[in-house]
Short mmCIF file of C-alpha atoms in Angstrom, two decimals:
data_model
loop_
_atom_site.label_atom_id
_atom_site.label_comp_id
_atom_site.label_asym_id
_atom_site.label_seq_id
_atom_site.Cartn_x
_atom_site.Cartn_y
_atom_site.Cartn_z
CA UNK A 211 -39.94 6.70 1.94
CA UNK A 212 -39.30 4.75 5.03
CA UNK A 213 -36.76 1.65 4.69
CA UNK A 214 -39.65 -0.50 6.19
CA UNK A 215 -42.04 1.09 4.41
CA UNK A 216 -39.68 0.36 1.39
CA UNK A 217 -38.80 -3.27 2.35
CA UNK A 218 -42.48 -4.20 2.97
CA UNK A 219 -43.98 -3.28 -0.54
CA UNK A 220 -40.60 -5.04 -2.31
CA UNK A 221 -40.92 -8.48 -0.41
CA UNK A 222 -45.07 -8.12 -1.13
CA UNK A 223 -44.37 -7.35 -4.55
CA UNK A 224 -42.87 -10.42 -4.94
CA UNK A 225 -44.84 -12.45 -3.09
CA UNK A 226 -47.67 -11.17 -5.13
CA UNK A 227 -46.26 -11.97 -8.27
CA UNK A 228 -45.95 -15.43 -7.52
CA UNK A 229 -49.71 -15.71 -6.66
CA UNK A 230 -50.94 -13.39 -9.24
CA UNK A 231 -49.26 -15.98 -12.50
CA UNK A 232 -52.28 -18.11 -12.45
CA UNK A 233 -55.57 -17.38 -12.58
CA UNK A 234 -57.26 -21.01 -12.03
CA UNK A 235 -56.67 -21.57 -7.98
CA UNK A 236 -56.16 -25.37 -8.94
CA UNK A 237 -52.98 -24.19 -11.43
CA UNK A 238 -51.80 -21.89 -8.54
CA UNK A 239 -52.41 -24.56 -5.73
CA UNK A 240 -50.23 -27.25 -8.08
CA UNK A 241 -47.52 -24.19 -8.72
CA UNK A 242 -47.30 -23.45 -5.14
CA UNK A 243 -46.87 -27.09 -4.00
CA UNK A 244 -44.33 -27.59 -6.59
CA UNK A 245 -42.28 -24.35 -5.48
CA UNK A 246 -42.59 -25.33 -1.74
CA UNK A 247 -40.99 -28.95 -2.73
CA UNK A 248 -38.08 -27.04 -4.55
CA UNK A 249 -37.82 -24.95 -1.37
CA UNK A 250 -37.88 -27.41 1.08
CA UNK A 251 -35.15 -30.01 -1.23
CA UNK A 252 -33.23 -26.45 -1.50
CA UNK A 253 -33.43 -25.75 2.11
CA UNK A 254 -32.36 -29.35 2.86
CA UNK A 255 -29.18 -29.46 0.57
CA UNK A 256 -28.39 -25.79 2.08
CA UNK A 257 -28.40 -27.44 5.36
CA UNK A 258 -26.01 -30.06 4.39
CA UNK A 259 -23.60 -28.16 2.71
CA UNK A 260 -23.50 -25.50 6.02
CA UNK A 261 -22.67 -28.78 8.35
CA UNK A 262 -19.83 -29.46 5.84
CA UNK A 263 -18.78 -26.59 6.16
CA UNK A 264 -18.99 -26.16 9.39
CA UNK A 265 -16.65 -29.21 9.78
CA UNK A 266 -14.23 -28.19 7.95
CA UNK A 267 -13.54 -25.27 10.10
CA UNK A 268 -13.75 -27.35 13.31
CA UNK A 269 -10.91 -29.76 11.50
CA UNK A 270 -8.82 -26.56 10.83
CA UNK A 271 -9.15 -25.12 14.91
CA UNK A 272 -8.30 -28.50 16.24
CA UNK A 273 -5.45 -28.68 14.09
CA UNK A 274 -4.04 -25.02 15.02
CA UNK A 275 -5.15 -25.76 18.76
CA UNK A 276 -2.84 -28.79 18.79
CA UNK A 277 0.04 -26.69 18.13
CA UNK A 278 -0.34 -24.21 20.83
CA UNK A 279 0.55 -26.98 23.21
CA UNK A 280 3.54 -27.57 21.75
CA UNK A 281 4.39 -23.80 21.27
CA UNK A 282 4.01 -23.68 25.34
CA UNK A 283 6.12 -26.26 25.80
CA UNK A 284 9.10 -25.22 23.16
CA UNK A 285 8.64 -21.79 25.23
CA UNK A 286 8.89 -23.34 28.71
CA UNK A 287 12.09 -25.41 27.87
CA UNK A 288 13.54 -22.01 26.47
CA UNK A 289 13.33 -20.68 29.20
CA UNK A 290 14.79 -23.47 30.94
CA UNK A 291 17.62 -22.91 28.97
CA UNK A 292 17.97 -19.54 29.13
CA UNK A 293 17.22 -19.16 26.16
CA UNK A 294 14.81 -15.87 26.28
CA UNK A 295 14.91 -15.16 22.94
CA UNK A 296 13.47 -18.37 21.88
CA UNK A 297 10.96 -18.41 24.19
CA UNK A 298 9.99 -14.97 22.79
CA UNK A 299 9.60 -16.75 19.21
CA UNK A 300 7.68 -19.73 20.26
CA UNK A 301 5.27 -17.29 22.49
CA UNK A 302 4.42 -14.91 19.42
CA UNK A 303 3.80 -17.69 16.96
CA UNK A 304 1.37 -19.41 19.96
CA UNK A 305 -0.20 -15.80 19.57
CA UNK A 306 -0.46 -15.32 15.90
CA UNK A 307 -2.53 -19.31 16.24
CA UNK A 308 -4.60 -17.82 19.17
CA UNK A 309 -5.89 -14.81 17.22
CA UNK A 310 -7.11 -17.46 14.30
CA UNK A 311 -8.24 -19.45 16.21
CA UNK A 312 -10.55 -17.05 17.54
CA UNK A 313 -11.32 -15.70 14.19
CA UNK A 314 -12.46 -19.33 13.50
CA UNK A 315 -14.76 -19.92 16.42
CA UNK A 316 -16.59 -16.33 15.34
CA UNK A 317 -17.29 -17.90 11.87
CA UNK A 318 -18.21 -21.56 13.49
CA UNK A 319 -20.91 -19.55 15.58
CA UNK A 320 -22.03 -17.65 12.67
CA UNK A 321 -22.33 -21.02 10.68
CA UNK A 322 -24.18 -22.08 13.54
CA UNK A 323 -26.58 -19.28 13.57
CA UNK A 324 -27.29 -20.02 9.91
CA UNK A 325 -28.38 -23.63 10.67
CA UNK A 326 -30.80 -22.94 13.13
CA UNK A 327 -32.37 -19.73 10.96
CA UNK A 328 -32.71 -22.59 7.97
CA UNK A 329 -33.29 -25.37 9.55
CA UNK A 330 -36.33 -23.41 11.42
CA UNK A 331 -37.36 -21.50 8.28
CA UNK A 332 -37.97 -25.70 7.12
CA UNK A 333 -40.25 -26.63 9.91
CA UNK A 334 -42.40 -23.29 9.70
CA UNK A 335 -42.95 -23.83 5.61
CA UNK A 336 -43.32 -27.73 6.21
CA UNK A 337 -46.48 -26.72 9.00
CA UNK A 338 -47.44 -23.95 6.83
CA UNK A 339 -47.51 -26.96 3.92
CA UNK A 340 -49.72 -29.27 5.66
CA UNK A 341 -52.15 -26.60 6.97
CA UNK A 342 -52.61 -25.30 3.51
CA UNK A 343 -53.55 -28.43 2.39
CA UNK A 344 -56.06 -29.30 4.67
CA UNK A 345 -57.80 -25.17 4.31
CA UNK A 346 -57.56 -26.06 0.44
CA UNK A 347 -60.07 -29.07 0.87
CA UNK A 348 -61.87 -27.14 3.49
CA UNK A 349 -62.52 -24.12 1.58
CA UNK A 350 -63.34 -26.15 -1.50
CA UNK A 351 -66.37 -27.84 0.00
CA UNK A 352 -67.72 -24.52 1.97
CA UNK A 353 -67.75 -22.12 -0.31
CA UNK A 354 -68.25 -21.38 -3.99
CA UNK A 355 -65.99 -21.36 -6.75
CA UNK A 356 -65.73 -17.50 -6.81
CA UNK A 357 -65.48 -17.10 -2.72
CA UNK A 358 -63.57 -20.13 -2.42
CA UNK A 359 -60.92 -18.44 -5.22
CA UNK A 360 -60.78 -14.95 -3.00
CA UNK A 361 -59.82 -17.08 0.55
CA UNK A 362 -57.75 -19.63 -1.27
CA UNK A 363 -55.47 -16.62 -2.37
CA UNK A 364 -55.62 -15.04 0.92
CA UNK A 365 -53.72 -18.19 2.10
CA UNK A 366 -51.50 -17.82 -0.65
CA UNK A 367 -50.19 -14.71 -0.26
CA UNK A 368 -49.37 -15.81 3.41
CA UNK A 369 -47.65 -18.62 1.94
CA UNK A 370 -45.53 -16.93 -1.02
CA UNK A 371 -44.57 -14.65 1.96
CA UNK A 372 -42.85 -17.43 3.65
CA UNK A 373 -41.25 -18.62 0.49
CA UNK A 374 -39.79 -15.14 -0.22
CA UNK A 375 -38.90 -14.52 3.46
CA UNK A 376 -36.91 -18.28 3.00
CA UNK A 377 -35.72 -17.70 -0.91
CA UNK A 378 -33.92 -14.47 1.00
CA UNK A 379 -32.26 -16.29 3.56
CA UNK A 380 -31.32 -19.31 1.00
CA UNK A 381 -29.11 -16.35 -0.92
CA UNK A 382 -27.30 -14.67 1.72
CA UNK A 383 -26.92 -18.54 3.80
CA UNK A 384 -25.25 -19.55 -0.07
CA UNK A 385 -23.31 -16.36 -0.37
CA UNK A 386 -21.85 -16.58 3.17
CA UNK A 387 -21.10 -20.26 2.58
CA UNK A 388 -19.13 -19.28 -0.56
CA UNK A 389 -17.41 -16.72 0.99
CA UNK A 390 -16.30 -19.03 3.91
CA UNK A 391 -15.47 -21.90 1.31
CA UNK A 392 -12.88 -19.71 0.01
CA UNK A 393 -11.39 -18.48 3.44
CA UNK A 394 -11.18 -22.06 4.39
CA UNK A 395 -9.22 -22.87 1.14
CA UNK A 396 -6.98 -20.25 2.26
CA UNK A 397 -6.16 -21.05 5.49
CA UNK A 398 -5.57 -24.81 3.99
CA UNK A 399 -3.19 -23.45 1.81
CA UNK A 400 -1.28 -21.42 4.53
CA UNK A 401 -1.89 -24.40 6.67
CA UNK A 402 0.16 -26.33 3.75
CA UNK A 403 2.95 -24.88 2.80
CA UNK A 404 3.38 -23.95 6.99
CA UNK A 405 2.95 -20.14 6.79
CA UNK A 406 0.29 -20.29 9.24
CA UNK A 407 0.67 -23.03 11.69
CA UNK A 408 2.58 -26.91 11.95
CA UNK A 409 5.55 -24.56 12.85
CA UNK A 410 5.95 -28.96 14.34
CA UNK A 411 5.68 -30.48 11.07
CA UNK A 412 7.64 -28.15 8.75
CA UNK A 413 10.81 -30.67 8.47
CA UNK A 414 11.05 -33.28 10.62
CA UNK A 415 8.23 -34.18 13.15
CA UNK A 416 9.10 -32.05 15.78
CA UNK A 417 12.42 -30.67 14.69
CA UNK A 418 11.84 -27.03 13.63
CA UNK A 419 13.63 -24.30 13.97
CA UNK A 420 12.95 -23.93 17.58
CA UNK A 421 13.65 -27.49 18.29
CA UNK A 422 16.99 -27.71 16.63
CA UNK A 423 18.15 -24.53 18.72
CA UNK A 424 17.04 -26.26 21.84
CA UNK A 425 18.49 -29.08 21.35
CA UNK A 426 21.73 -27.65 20.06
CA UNK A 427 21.40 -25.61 23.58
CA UNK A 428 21.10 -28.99 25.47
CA UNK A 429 24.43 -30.54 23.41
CA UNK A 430 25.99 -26.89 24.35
CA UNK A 431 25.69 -27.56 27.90
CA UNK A 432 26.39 -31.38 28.02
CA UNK A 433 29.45 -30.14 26.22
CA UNK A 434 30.12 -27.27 28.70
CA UNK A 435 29.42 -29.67 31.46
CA UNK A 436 32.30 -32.60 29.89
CA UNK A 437 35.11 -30.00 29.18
CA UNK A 438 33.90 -28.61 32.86
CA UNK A 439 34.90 -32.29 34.29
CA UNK A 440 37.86 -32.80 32.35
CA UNK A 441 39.13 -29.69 33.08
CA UNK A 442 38.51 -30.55 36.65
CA UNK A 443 40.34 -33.92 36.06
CA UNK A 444 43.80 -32.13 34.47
CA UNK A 445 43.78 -29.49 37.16
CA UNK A 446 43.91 -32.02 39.88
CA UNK A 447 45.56 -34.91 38.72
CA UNK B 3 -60.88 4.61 11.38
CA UNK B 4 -59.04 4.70 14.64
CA UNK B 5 -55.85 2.94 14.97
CA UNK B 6 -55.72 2.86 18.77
CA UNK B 7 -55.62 -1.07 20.15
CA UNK B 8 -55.18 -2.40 16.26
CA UNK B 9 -53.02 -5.13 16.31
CA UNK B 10 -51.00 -5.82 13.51
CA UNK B 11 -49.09 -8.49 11.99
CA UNK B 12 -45.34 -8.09 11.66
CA UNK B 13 -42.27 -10.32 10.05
CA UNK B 14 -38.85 -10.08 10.66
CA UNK B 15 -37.37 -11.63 7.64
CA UNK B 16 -35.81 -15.06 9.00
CA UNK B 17 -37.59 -14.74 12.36
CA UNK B 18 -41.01 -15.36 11.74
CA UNK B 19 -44.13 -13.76 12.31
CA UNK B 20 -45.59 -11.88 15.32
CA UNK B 21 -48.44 -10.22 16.58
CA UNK B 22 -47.82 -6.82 17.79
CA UNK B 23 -50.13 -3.99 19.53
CA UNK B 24 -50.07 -0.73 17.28
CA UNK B 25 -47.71 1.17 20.27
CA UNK B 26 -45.38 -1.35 19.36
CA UNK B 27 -45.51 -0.33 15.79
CA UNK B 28 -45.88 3.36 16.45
CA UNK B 29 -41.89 2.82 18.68
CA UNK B 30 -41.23 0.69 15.38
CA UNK B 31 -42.06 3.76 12.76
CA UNK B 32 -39.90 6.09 15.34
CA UNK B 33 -37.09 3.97 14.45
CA UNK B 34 -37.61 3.50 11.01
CA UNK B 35 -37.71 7.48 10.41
CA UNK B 36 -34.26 7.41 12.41
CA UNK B 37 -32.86 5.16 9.91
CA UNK B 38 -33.94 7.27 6.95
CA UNK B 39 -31.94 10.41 8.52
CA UNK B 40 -28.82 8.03 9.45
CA UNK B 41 -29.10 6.67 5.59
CA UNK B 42 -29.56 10.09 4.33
CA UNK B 43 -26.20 10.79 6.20
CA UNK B 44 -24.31 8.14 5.15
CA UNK B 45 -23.64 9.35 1.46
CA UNK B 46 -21.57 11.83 3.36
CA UNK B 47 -17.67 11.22 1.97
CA UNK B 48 -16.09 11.15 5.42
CA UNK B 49 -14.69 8.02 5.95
CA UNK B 50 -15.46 7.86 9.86
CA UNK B 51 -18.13 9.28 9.74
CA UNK B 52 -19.36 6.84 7.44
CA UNK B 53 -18.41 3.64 9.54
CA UNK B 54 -19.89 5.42 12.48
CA UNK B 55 -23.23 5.68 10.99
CA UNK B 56 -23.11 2.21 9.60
CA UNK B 57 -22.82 1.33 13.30
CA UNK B 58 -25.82 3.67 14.42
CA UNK B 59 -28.21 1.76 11.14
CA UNK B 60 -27.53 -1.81 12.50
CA UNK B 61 -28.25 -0.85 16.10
CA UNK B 62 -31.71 1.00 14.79
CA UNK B 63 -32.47 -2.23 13.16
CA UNK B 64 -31.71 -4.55 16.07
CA UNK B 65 -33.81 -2.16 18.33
CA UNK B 66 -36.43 -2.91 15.76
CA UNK B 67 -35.61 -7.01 16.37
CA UNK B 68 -35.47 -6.73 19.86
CA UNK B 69 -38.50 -4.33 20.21
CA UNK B 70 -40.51 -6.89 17.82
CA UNK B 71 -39.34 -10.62 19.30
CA UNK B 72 -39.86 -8.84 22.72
CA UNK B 73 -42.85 -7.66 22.86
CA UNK B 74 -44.92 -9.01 20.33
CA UNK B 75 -46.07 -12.65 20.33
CA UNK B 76 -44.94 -14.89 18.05
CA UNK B 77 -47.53 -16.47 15.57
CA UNK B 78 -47.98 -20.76 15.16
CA UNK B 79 -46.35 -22.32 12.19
CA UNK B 80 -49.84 -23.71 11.20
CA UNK B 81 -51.24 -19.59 11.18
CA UNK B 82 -51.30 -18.65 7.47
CA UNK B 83 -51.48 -15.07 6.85
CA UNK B 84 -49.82 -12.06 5.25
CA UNK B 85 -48.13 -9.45 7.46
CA UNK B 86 -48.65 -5.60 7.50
CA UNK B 87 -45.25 -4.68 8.02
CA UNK B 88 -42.01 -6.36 7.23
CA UNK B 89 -39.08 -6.01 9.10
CA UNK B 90 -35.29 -6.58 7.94
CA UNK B 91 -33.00 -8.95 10.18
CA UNK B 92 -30.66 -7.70 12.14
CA UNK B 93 -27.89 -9.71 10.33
CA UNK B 94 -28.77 -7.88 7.28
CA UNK B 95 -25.72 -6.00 5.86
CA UNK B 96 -25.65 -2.33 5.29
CA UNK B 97 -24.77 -3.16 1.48
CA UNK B 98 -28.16 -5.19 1.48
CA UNK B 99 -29.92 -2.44 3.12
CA UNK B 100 -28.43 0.01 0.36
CA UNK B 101 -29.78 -2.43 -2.25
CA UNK B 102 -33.14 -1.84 -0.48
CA UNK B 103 -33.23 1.92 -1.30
CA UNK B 104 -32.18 1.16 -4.55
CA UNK B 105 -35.19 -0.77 -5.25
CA UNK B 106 -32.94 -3.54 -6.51
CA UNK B 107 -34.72 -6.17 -3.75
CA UNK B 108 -33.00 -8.45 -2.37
CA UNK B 109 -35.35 -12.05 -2.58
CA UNK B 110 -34.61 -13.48 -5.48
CA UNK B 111 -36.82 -14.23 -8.65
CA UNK B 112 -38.62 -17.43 -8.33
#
């Protein structure tokens, strides 16, 4: 059996079941209405919780962005100082930030995809809500009960289609969200306890390990530069 | 009956519904029957191999998309009606798909 062929008679299946659990169209019109409301508050609280989300992983790039800057800068004043194998250090932690930083902006424009895949699954349902309505009454008054029954759950099978095509994305949109909840608790941990990133704030503000060598290099040389001069001084008195 | 000209009525899960001329769904079906061989395939224990195909399945399936969004046209929010055919998202993932062949579905009860 084909995979469409396959995937077709799975998501009808369940659409059908959800139209074939009443028998009286009124009981199925009142189900359906109900189930679309759940939908669309579930679709709506799904939408908030991927902005959150979303956030959150903006919050972490700007943080590790911030210290690439100063990972350029501890790299260029290495240099200054000769100091090659410092520069070395600072470049390859500015690279270890760079590749996570592009790891985040992948997920951010996944997150965003999301969104826009729920947020337009909520405006076809909502248009699909209204029109329903207004064929309900319409039907009602043109045809009789029995004929009336047959088209009303013609509609509904287009309409539990939607709501399965939308209770499908509302699992894997949750699944991914949990999935990134628990990378983004990660990289706030690593974030913490300065495995990852604030190489800046791991001591002092801006006295890490880098730091302190470059500015023991800078005493070195004002040093160098003293005993230079007073050496000059004794020689020639 | 004669299926030449028939239009029918197709959903990419996510996407929406469109409208699309039976050629369409005949270059559709091609793909689908290339999936079924790459699937068939893919219980092969070779680890490469196995990635490989996995690569081959998702590219079938956004042909599919592509083919679909493309060419078809896409139906108003206000059109209630059930599709013929129903097409996975690209963004599926192969575990998902696998689920599929299972029979296991993938939309949850309601």
């Amino acid at each position: 059996m084909g995979l469409l062929e396959r995937f077709t008679s799975i998501f009808k299946a369940k659409a059908h079941n959800i139209a074939e659990k009443f028998e009286d169209p009124e009981e199925l019109l009142n189900y359906s209405f109900e189930k679309q409301q759940e939908l669309i508050n579930k679709l709506r609280q799904d939408i908030t919780q991927v902005v959150t989300s979303k956030k959150r992983l903006e919050m972490q790039r700007a943080k590790l962005a911030a210290n690439i800057a100063t990972l350029e800068d501890q790299a260029r004043r290495s240099l200054k100082s000769n100091r090659e194998d410092l520069a070395k250090l600072a470049l390859e932690r500015k690279n270890i930030i760079t590749i996570q930083i592009n790891n985040l902006d992948k997920q951010i424009e996944g997150i965003q995809r999301d969104q826009e895949k729920l947020e337009d699954a909520e405006r076809r349902l909502t248009t699909k809500i209204d029109e329903f309505k207004t064929r309900k009454e319409m039907i009602k008054a043109e045809y009789s009960a029995a004929e009336a029954q047959v088209k009303i759950k013609e509609n509904l099978s287009g309409i539990s289609e939607e709501m399965g095509d939308i209770g499908m994305i509302l699992n894997r949109v949750e699944e991914k969200t949990d999935r990134m909840k628990a990378k983004a608790e990660a990289l706030d941990e690593m974030m913490e306890s300065g495995v990852l990133t604030d190489y800046t704030q791991s001591y002092e503000p801006n006295d890490t390990d880098i730091e302190k060598e470059l500015k023991k290099v800078s005493l070195d040389s004002a040093v160098e530069e003293e005993l230079a001069k007073m050496k000059a001084e004794t020689n020639n008195p | 009956m004669s299926y030449e000209n028939q239009v029918q009525i197709v959903r990419i899960t996510g996407k929406g519904q469109f409208r699309v001329s039976s050629e369409i769904v005949n270059q559709v079906n091609t793909l689908d029957n290339e999936i079924v061989d790459l699937v068939k395939k893919n219980s092969s224990s070779d680890a490469e191999y196995h990635i490989d195909n996995e690569k081959k399945i998702h590219e079938k399936i956004e042909e599919m998309n592509d083919l679909v969004t493309s060419k078809g046209e896409k139906l108003k929010n206000s059109e209630i009606t059930s599709s013929d055919i129903i097409i996975p998202n690209q963004d599926l993932a192969l575990t998902d798909l696998k689920k599929i062949f299972k029979e296991e579905g993938l939309i949850p009860d309601s």
